[in-house]
PDB file of C-alpha atoms in Angstrom:
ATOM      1  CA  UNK A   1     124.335  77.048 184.649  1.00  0.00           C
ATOM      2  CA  UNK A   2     121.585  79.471 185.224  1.00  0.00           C
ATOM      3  CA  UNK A   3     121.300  82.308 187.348  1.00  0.00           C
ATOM      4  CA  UNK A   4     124.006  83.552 189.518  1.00  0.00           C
ATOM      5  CA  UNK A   5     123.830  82.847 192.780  1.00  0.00           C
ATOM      6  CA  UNK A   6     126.647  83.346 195.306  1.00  0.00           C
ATOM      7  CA  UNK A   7     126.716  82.043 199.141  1.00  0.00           C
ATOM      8  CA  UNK A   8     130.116  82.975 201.349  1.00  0.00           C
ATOM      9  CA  UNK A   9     130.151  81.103 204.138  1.00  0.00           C
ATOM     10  CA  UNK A  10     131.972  82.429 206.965  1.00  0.00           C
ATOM     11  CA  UNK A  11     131.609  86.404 207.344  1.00  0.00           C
ATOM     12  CA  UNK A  12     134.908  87.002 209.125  1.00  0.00           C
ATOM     13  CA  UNK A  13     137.846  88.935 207.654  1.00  0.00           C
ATOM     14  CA  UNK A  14     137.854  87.270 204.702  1.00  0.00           C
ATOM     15  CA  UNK A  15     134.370  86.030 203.674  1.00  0.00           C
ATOM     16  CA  UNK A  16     132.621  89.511 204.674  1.00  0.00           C
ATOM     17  CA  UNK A  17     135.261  91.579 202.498  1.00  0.00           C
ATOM     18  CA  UNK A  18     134.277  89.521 199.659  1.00  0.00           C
ATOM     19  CA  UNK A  19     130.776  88.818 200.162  1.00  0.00           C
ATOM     20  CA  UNK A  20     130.465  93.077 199.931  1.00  0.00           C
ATOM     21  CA  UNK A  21     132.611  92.664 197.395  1.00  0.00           C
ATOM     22  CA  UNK A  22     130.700  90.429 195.055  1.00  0.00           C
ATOM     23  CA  UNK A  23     127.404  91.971 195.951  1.00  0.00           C
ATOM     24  CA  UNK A  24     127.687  94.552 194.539  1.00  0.00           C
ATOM     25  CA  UNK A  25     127.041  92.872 191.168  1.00  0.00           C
ATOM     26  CA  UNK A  26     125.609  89.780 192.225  1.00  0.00           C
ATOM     27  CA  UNK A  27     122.824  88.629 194.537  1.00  0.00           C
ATOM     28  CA  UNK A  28     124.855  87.142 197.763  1.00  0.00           C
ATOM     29  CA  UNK A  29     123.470  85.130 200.534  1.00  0.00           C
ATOM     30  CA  UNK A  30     126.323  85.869 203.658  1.00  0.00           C
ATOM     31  CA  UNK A  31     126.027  82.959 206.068  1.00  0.00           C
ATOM     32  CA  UNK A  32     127.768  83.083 209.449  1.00  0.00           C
ATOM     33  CA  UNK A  33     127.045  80.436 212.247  1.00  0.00           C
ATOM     34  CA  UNK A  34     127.606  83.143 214.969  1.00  0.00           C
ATOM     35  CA  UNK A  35     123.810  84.930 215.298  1.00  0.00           C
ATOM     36  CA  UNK A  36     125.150  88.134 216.976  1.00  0.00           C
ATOM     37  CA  UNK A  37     127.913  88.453 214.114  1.00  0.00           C
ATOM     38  CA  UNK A  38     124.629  88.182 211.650  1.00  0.00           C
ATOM     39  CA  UNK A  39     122.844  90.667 213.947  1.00  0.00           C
ATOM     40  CA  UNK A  40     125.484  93.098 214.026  1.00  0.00           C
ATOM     41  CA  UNK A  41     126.222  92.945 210.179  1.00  0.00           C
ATOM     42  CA  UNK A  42     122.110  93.357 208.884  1.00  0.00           C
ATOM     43  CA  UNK A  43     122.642  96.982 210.695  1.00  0.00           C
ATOM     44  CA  UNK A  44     125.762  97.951 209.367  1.00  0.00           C
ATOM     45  CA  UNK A  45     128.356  97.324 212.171  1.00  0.00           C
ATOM     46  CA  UNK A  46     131.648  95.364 211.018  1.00  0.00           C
ATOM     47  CA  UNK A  47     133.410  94.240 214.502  1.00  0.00           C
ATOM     48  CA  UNK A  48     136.406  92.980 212.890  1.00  0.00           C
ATOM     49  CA  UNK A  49     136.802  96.708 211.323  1.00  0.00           C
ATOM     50  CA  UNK A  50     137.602  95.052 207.432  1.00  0.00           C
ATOM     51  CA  UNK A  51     134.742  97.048 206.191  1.00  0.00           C
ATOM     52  CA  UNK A  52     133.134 100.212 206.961  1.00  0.00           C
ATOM     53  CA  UNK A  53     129.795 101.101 207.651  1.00  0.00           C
ATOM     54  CA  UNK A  54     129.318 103.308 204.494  1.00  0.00           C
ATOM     55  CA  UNK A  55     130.372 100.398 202.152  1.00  0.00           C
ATOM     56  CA  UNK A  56     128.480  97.860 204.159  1.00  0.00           C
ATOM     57  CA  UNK A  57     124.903  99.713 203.856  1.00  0.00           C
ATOM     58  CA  UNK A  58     125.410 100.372 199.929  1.00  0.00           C
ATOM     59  CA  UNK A  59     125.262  96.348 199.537  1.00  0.00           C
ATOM     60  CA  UNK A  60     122.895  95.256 202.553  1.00  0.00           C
ATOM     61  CA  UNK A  61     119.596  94.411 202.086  1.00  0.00           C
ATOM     62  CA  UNK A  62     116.537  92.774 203.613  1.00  0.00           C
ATOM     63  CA  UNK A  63     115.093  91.186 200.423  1.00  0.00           C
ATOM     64  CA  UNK A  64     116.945  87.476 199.862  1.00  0.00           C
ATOM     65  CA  UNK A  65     115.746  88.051 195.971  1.00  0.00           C
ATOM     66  CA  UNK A  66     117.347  91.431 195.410  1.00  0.00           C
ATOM     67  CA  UNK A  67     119.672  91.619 192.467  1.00  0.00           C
ATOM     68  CA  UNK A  68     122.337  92.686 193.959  1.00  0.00           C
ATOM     69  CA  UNK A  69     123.052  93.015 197.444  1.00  0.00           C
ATOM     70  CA  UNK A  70     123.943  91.057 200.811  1.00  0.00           C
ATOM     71  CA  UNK A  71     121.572  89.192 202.659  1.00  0.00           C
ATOM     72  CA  UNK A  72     123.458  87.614 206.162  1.00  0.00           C
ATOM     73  CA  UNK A  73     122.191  85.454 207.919  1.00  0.00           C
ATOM     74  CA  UNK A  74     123.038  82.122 210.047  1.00  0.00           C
ATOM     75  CA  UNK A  75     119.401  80.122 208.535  1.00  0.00           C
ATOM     76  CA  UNK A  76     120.953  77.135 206.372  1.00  0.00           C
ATOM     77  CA  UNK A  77     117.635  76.966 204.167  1.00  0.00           C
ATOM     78  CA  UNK A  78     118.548  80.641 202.774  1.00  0.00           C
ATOM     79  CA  UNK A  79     121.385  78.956 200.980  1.00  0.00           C
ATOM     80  CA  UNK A  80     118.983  76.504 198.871  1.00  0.00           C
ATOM     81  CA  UNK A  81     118.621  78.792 195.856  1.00  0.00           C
ATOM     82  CA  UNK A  82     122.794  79.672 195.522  1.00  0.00           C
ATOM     83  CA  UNK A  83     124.584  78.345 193.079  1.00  0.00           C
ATOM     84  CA  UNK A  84     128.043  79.115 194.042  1.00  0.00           C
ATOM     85  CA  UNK A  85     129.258  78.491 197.791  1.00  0.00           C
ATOM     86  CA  UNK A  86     132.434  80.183 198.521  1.00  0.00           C
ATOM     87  CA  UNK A  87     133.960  78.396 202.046  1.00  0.00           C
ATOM     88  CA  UNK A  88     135.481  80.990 204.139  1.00  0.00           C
ATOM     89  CA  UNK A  89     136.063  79.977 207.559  1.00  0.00           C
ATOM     90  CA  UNK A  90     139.116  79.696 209.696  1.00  0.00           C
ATOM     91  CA  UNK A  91     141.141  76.717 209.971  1.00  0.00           C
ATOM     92  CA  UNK A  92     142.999  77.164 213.290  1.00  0.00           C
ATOM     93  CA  UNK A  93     145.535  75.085 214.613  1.00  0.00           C
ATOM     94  CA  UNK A  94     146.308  73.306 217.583  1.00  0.00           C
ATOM     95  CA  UNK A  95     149.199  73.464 220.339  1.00  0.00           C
ATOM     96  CA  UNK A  96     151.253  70.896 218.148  1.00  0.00           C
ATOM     97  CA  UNK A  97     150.460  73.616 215.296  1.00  0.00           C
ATOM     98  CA  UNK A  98     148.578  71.371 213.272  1.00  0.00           C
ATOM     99  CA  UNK A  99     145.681  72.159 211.607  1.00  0.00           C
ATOM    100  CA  UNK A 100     142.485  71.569 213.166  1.00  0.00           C
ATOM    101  CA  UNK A 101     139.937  71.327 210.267  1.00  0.00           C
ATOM    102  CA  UNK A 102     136.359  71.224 212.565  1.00  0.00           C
ATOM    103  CA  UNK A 103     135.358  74.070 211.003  1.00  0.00           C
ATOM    104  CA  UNK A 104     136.213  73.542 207.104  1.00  0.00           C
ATOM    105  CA  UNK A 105     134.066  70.008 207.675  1.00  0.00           C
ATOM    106  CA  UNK A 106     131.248  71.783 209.378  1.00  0.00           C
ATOM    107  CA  UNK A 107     131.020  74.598 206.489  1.00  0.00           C
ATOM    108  CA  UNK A 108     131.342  71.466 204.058  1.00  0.00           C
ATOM    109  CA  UNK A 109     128.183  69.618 205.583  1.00  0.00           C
ATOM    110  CA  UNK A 110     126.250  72.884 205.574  1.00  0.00           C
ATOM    111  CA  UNK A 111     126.897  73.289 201.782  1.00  0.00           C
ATOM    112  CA  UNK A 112     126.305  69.834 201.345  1.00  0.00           C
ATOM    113  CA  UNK A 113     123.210  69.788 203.083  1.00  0.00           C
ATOM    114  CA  UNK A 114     122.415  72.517 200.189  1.00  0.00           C
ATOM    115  CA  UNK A 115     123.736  71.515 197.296  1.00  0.00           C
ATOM    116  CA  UNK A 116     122.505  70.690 194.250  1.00  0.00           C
ATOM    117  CA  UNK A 117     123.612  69.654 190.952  1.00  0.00           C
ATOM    118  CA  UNK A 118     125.591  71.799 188.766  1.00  0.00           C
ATOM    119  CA  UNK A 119     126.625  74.029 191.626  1.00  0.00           C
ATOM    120  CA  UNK A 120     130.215  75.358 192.202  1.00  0.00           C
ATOM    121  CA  UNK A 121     131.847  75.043 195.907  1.00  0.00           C
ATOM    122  CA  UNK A 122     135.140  76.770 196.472  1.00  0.00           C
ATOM    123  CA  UNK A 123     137.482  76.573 199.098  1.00  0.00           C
ATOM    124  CA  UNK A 124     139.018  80.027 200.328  1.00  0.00           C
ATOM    125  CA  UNK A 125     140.252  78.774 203.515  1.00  0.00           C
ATOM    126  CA  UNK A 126     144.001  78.009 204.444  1.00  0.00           C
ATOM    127  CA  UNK A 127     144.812  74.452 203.980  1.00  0.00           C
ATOM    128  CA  UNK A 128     147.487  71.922 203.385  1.00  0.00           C
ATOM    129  CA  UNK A 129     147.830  70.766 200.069  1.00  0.00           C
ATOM    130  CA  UNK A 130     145.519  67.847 199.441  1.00  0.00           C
ATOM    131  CA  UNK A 131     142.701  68.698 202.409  1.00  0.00           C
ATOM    132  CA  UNK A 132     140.230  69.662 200.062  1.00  0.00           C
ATOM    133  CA  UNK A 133     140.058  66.613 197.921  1.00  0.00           C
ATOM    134  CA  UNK A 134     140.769  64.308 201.009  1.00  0.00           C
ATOM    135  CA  UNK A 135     138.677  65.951 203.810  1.00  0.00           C
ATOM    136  CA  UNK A 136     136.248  68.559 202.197  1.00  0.00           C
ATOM    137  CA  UNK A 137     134.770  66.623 198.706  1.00  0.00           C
ATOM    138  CA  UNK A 138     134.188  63.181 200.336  1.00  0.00           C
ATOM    139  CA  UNK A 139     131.619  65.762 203.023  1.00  0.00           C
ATOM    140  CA  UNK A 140     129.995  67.457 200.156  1.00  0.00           C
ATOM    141  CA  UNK A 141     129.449  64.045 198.428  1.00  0.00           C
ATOM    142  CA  UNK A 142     128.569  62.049 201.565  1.00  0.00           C
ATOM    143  CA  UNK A 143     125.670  64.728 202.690  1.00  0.00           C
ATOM    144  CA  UNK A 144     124.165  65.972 199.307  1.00  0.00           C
ATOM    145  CA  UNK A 145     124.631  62.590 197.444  1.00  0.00           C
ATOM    146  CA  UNK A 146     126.095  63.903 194.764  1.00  0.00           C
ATOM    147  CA  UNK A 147     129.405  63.125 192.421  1.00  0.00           C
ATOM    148  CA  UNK A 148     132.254  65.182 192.605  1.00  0.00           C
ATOM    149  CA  UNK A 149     133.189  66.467 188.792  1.00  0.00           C
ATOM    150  CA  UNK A 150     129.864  64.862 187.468  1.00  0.00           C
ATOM    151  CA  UNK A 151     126.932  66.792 189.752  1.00  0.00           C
ATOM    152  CA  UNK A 152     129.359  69.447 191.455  1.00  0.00           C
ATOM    153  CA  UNK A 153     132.381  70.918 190.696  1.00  0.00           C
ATOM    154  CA  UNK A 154     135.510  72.509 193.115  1.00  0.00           C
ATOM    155  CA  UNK A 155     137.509  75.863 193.056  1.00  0.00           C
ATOM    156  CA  UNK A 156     140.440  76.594 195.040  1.00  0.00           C
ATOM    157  CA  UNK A 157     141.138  80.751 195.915  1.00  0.00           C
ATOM    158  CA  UNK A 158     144.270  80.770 198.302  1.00  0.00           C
ATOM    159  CA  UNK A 159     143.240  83.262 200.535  1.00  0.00           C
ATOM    160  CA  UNK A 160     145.360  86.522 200.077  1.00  0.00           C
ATOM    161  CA  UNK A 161     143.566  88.849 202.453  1.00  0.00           C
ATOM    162  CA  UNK A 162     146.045  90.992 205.380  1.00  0.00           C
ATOM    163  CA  UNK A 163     143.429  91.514 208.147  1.00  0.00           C
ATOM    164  CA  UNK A 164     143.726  95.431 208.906  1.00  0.00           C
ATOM    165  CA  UNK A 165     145.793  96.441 205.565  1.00  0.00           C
ATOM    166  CA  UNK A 166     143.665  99.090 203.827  1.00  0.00           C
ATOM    167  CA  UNK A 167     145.689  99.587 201.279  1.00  0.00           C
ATOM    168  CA  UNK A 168     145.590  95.837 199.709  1.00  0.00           C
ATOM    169  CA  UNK A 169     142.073  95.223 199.988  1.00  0.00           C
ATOM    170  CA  UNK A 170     140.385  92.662 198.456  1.00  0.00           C
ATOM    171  CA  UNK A 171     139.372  95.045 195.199  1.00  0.00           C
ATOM    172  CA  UNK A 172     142.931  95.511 194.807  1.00  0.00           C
ATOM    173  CA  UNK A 173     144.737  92.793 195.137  1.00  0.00           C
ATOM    174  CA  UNK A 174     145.178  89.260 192.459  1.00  0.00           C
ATOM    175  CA  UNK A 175     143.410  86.373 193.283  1.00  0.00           C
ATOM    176  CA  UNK A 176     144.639  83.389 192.110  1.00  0.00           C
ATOM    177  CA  UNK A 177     141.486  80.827 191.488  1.00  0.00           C
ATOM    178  CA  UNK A 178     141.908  77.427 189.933  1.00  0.00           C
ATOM    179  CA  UNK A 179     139.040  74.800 188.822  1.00  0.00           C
ATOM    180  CA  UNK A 180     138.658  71.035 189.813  1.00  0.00           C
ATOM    181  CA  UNK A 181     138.173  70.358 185.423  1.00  0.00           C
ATOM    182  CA  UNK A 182     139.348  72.764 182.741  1.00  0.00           C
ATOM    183  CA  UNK A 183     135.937  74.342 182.390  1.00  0.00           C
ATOM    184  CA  UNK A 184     135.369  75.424 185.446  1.00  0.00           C
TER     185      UNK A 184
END
């Protein structure tokens, strides 16, 4: 694999913690359906309060190429050139309290409507145990055309973020990240 790449979609309390997170090694594309969240975020203003201004304008920047830094936005073709797609969004549940996965299969045609081959999609977002391979791959492979474990590969990263904990941030706290085959 070439040069690193990273795309978080979903910029909520999760994805927006980490996208600052990794960007300030790595060139990150922040992607967020919601236009006035991506509006808000390019001047600095967190509305879910996860990270402050300060931290937000060391990583922001206007330049997609800059290496690094956070470019947000809610334009699909600005993910092209990523290599890694981190899946962030929210799986809410229903009034049965099942899980209603809409949003995990949107974010999955989006980065399959990206993808290429030799690119990296993982999964950050709450789910059962067997959603991703069941509901998320057969998206990514139906939309880009691709073959999962041949073109593309999967990563699973249980979320572990506490929305409003400032202690535990996402700096300071173990992830636990696995790979779909041994190498990645």
């Amino acid at each position: 694999m070439g040069e690193i790449k990273i795309a978080v979609i979903g910029l909520g309390y999760v994805g927006l913690p980490l996208a600052r997170l990794f960007a300030t090694k790595y060139p990150v594309v922040g992607f967020d359906i919601n236009k006035a969240r991506i509006t808000a975020l390019m001047t600095g203003v967190d509305t879910t309060l996860e990270v402050g201004k300060e931290l937000l304008d060391a990583v922001l920047t206007e330049d997609i190429s800059e290496k690094p830094g956070l470019y947000c936005s809610s334009t699909i073709d600005d993910l092209k050139d990523c290599t890694y797609y981190i899946v962030t969004v929210p799986t809410p549940v229903d009034e049965d309290n099942k899980p209603v996965l809409i949003p995990l299969i949107k974010a999955s045609e989006t980065v399959g409507s990206v993808l290429t081959k030799g690119d990296i999609v993982v999964y950050e977002s709450t789910v059962y145990p067997g959603a991703t391979e069941e509901e998320c791959i057969p998206v990514l492979e139906k939309v880009s055309g691709l073959q999962f474990n041949e073109d593309f590969f999967a990563g699973y990263s249980p979320e572990r973020i506490n929305p409003g904990d400032k202690e535990h941030t996402v700096d300071k706290i173990l992830k636990v990240t696995a790979g779909s085959t041994p190498e990645i």
